[in-house]
Short mmCIF file of C-alpha atoms in Angstrom, two decimals:
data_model
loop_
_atom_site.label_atom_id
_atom_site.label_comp_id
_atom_site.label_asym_id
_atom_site.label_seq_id
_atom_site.Cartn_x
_atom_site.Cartn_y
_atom_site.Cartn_z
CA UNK V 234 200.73 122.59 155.27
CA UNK V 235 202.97 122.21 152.01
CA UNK V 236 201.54 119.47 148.81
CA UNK V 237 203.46 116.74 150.57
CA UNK V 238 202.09 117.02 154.06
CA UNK V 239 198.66 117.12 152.82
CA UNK V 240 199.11 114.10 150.83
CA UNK V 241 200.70 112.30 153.42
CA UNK V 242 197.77 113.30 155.66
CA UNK V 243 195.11 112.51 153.46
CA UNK V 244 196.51 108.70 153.49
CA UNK V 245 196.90 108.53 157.33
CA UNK V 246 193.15 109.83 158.05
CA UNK V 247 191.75 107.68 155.48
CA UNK V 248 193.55 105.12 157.09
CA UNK V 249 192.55 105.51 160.53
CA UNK V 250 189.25 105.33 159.56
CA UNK V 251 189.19 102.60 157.01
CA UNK V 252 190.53 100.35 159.99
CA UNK V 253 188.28 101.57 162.51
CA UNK V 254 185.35 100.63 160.39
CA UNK V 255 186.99 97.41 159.61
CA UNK V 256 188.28 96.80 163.59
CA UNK V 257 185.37 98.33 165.83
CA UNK V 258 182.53 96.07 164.69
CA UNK V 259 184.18 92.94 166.62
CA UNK V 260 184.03 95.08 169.44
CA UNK V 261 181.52 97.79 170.03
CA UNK V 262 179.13 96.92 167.79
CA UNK V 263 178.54 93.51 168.60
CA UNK V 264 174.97 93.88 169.99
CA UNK V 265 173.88 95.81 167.09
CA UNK V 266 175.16 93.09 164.79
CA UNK V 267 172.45 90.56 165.21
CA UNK V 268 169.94 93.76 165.12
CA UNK V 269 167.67 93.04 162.22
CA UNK V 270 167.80 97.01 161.11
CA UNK V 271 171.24 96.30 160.34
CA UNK V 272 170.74 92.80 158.69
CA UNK V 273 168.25 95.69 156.22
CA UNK V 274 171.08 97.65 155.87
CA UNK V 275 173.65 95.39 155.60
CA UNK V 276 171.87 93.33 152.65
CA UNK V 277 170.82 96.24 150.72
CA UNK V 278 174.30 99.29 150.97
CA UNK V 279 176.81 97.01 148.81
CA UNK V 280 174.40 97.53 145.74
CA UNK V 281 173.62 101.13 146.82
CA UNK V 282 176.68 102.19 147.29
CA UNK V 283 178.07 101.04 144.24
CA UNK V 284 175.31 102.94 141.84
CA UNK V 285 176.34 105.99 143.90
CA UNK V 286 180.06 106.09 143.09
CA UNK V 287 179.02 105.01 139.57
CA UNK V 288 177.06 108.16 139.21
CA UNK V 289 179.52 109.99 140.50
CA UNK V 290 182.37 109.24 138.26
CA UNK V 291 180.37 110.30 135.67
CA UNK V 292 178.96 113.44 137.34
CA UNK V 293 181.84 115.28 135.38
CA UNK V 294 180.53 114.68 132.08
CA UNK V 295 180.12 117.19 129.81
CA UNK V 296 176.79 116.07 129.22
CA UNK V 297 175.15 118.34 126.18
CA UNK V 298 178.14 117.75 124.51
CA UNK V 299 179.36 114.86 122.09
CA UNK V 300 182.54 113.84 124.01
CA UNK V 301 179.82 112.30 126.71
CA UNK V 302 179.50 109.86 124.18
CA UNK V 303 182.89 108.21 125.33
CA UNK V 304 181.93 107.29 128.48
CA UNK V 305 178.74 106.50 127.93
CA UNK V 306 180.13 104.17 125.55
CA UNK V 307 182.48 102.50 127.28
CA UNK V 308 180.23 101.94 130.24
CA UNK V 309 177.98 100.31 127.71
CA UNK V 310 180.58 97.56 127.24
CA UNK V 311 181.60 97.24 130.53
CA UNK V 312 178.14 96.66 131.07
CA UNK V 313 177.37 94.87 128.51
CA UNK V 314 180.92 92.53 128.58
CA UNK V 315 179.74 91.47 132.58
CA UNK V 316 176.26 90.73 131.82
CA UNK V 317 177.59 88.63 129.41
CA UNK V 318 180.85 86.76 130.93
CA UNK V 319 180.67 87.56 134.63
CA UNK V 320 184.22 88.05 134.41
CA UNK V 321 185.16 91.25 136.16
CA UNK V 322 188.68 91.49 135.27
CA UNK V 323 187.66 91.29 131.30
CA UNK V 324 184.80 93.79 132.04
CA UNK V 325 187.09 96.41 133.25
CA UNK V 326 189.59 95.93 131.19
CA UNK V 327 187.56 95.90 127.98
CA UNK V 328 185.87 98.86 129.09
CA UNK V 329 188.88 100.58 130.11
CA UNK V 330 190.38 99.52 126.98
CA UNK V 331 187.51 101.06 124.76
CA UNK V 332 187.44 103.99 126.51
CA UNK V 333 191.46 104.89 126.43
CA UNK V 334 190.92 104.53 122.35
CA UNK V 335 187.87 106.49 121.90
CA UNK V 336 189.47 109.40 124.25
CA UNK V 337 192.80 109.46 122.90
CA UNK V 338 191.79 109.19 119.61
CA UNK V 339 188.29 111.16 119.17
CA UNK V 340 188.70 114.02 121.90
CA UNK V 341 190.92 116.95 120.61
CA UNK V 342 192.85 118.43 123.04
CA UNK M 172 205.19 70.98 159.40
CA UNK M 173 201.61 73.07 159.58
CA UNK M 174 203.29 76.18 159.19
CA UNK M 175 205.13 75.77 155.68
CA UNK M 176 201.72 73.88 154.23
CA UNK M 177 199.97 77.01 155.42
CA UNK M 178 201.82 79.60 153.99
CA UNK M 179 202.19 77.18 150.48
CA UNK M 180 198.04 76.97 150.58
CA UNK M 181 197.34 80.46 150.96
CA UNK M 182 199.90 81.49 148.25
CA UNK M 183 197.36 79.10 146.27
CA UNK M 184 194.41 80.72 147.71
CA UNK M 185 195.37 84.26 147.41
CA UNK M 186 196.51 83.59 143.47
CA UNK M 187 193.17 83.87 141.76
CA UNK M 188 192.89 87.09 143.76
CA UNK M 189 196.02 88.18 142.61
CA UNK M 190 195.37 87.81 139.11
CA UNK M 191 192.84 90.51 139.46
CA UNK M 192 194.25 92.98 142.23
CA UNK M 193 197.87 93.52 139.96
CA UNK M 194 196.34 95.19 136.55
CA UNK M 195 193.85 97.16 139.34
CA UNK M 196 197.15 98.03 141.05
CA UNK M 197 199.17 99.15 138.08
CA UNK M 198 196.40 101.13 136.60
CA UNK M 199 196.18 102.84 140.29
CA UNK M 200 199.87 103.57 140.45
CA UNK M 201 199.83 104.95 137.02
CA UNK M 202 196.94 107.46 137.79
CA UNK M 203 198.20 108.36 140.56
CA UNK M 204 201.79 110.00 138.71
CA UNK M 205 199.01 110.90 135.87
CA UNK M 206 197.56 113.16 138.61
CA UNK M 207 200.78 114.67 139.39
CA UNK M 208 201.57 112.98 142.69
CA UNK M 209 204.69 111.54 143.32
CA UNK M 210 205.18 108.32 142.51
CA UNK M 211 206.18 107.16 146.40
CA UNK M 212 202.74 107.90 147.17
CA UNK M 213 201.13 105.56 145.78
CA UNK M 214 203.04 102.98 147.62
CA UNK M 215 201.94 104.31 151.05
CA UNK M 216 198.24 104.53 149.77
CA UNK M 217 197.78 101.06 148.57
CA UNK M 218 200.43 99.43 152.07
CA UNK M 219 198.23 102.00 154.84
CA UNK M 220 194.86 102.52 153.16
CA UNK M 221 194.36 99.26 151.40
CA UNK M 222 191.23 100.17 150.41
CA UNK M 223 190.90 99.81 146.33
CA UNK M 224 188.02 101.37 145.21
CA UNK M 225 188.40 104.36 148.04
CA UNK M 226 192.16 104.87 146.89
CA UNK M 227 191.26 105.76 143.44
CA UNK M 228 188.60 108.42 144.87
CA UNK M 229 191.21 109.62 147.18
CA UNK M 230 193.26 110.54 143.95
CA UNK M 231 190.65 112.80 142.65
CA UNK M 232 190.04 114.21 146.00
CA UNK M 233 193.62 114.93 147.25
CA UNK M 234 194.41 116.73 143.77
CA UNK M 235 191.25 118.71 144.17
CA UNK M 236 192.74 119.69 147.64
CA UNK M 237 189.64 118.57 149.35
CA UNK M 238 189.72 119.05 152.95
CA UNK M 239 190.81 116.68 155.38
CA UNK M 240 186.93 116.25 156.80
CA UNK M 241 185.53 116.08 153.57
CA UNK M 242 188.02 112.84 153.08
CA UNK M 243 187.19 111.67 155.91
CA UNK M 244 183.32 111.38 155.75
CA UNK M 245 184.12 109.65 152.05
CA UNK M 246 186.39 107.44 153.61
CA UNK M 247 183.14 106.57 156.02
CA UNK M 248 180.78 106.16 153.65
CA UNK M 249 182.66 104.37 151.40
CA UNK M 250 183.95 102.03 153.34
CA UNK M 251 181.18 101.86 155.88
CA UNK M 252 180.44 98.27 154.05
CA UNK M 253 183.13 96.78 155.74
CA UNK M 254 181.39 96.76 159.06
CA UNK M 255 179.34 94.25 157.95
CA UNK M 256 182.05 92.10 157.32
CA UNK M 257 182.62 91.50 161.16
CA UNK M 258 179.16 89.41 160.62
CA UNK M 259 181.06 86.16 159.30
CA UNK M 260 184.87 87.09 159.55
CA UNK M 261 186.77 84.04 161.41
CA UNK M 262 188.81 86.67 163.87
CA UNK M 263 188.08 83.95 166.39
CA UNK M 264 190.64 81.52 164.74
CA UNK M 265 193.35 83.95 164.87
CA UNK M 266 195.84 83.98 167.57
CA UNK M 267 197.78 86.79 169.29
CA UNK M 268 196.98 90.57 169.02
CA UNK M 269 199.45 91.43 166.73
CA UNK M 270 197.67 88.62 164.43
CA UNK M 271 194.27 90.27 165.06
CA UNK M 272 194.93 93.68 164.54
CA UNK M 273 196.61 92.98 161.31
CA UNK M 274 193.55 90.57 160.49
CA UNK M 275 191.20 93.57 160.68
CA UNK M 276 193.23 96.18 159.41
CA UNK M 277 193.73 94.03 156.03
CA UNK M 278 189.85 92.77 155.78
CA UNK M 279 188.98 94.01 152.25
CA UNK M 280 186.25 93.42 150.00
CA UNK M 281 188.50 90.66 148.61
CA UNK M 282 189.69 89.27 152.13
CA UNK M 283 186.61 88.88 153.02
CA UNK M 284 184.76 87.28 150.08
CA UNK M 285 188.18 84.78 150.17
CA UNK M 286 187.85 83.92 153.75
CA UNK M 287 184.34 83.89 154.50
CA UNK M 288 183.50 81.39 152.08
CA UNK M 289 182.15 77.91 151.94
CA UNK M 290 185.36 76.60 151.34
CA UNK M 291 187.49 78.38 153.65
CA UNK M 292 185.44 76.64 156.77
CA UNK M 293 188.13 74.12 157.35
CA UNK M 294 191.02 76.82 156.83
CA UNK M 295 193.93 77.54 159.95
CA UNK M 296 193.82 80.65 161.45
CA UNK M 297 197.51 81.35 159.86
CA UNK M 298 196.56 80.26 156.53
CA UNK M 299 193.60 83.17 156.53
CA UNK M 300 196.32 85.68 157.85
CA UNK M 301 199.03 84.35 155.34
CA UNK M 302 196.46 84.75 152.41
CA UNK M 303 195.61 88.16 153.52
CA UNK M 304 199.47 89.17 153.92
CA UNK M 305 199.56 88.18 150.24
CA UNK M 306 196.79 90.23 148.62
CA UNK M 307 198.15 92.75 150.43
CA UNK M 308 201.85 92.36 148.94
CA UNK M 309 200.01 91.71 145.38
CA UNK M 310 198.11 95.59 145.86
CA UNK M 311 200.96 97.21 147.41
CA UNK M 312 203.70 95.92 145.07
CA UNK M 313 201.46 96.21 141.92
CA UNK M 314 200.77 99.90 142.80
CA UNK M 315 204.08 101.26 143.63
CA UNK M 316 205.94 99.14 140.19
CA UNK M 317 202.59 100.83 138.17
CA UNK M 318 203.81 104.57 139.53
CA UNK M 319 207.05 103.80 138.76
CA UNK M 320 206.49 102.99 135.05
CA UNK M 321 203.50 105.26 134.63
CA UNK M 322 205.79 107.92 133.35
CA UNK M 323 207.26 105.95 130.35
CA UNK M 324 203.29 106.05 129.16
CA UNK M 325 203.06 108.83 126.15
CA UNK M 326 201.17 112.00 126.97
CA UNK M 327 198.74 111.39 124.23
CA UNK M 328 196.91 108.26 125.88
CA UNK M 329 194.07 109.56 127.59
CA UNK M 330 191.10 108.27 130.25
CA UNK M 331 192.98 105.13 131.80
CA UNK M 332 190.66 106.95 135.02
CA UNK M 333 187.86 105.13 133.43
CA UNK M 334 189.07 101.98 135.35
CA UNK M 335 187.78 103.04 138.29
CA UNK M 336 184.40 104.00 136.72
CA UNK M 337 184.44 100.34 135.01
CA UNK M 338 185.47 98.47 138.59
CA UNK M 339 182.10 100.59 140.17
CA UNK M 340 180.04 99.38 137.38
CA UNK M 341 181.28 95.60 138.03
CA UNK M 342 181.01 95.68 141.92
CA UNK M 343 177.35 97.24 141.29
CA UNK M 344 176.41 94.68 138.64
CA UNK M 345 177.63 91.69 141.07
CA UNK M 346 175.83 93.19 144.46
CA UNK M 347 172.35 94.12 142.34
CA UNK M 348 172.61 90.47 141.58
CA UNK M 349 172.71 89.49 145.05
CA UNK M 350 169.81 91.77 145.58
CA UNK M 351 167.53 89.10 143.26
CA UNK M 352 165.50 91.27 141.65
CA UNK M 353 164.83 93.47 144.50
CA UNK M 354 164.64 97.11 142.47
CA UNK M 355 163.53 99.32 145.39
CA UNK M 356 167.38 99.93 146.86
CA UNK M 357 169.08 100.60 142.93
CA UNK M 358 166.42 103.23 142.13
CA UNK M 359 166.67 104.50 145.70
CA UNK M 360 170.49 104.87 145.19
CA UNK M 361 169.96 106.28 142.16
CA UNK M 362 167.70 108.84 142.86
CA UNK M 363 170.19 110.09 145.76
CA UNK M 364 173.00 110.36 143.47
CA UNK M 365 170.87 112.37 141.15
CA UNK M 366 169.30 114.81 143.54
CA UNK M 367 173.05 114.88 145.69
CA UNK M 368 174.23 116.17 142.46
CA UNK M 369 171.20 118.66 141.23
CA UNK M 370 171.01 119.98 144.97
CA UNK M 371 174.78 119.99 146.29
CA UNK M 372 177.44 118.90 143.12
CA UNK M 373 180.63 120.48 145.59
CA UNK M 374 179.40 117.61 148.56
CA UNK M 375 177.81 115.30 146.44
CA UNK M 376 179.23 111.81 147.64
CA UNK M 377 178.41 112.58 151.55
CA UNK M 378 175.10 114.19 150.57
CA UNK M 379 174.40 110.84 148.34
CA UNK M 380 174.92 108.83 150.60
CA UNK M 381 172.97 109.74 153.63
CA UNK M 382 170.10 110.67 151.51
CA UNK M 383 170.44 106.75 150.38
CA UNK M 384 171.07 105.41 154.25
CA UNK M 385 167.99 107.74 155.42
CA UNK M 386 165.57 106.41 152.73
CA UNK M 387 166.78 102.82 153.38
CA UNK M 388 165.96 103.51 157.12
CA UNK M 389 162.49 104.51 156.60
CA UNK M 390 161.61 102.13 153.99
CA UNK M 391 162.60 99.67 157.22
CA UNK M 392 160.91 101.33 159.46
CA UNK M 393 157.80 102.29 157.68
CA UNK M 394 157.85 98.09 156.54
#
């Protein structure tokens, strides 16, 4: 399978089963839905989820080392920008923002 | 005429959305050439997938040559959430199949806050679709212009990736507020994440996350 193929298959499986998730619940799982297991579930995965995929964008971080500092610092105000506006476009764009400086201008490569 | 004040209201609706899909789509189109894909491909991601915060993963993971079952459980995982969304979706005001199936294949995170809210009780069936068909121009338009130009940016600017790092930390912030105060599930996560990537770093997002959906299943069950 050449670079392009692959690519172009990547997108169609997520696909498929991004809708499915989004389409078969109206269907098939329509009993289940009033289930109170997954009124637990369905309350409590968003937040879950989320701390998951935070952790693992920064499981790459060098961590002994003092470039972890620039993401660490830029999560810090992102953090620190929503806790205090609420405003998630300005959160991710100020931590973006902070961390684009700090890595262009501090890391060497 | 209901159908012209329909599509004129959800332009209106769908705006405030807008506002913060486009710099999320340009930043996504601009990784994606970053990452050495071409730049057509980011236009197909963001018009089939439409799935934000899974597109930007999907970067990572096609560059890394993952395997196609490896982006597929991701895909689940990830976007298992959406499910849940068939709780309160109006599908039952939409007509036609055609209508339908495009109604469910374009219910994102942002659909679905938009549509099942308070306000939207009194909304037309066409005016949920047309607001959908919107965000969905806003994400695929803003992605493919943000390819396009993503080459003019100089080599030397570095870690515009952290955008995606930065919308996870938002989306985490806003849902551990709806959680009110409940710290059980956040440590839970946490503690998957950490001992997904101690125990298994090369699987960790599958391994993560069914750690997290078994512990959640036996703090229910044990309850």
């Amino acid at each position: 399978m050449s670079d392009t193929h692959y690519a172009v298959a990547a997108v169609l499986v997520t696909a498929a089963v991004t809708w499915s998730l989004r389409a078969a619940p109206f269907a098939a799982l329509a009993p289940l839905r009033a289930s109170e297991t997954m009124g637990h579930l369905s309350v409590r995965m968003p937040a879950g989820v989320m701390v998951i995929l935070v952790v693992y964008c920064l499981s790459d971080l060098p961590l002994p080392q003092p470039q972890s500092l620039v993401p660490l610092g830029a999560l810090a105000v992102t953090v620190g920008l929503h806790l205090w506006r609420r405003d998630a476009l300005l959160s991710i764009l100020g931590g973006t923002a902070v961390h684009v400086v700090l890595a262009s201008t501090l890391v060497p490569h | 005429m209901p159908r012209k004040s329909d599509l004129r209201s959800a332009f209106a609706d769908s705006a405030p959305v807008g506002l913060a899909l486009v710099p999320l789509g340009l930043a996504f189109g601009v990784l994606v050439v970053q990452a050495g894909l071409d730049w057509w491909w980011a236009g197909v991601s963001a018009a089939l997938v439409y799935a934000g915060s899974f597109e930007f993963l999907l970067i990572g993971m096609v560059t890394a040559a993952a395997p196609l079952t490896a982006i597929a459980a991701a895909a689940l995982m990830v976007n298992f959430r959406h499910v849940f969304y068939a709780l309160s979706f109006p599908l039952d005001r939409i007509r036609g199949r055609a209508g339908r199936a495009y109604a469910t294949f374009a219910l994102t995170d942002e659909a679905y806050a938009l549509t099942a809210s308070e306000r939207a009780r009194a909304w037309t069936g066409r005016r949920v679709l047309y607001s959908q068909l919107f965000m969905h121009l806003y994400w695929t338009g803003s992605a493919t212009v943000g390819a396009l130009l993503g080459g003019l940016i100089p080599e030397g600017v570095q870690g515009l990736d952290f955008a995606l790092t930065a919308l996870f930390t938002v989306l985490a912030l806003d849902a551990l507020r709806d959680l009110r105060g409940e710290v059980s599930t956040p440590v839970l996560a946490f503690a998957s994440a950490l001992a997904a990537w101690v125990l298994f770093p090369d699987q960790m997002l599958l391994v993560a996350f069914s750690l997290f959906t078994a512990g959640l299943l036996a703090h229910r069950l044990v309850l």
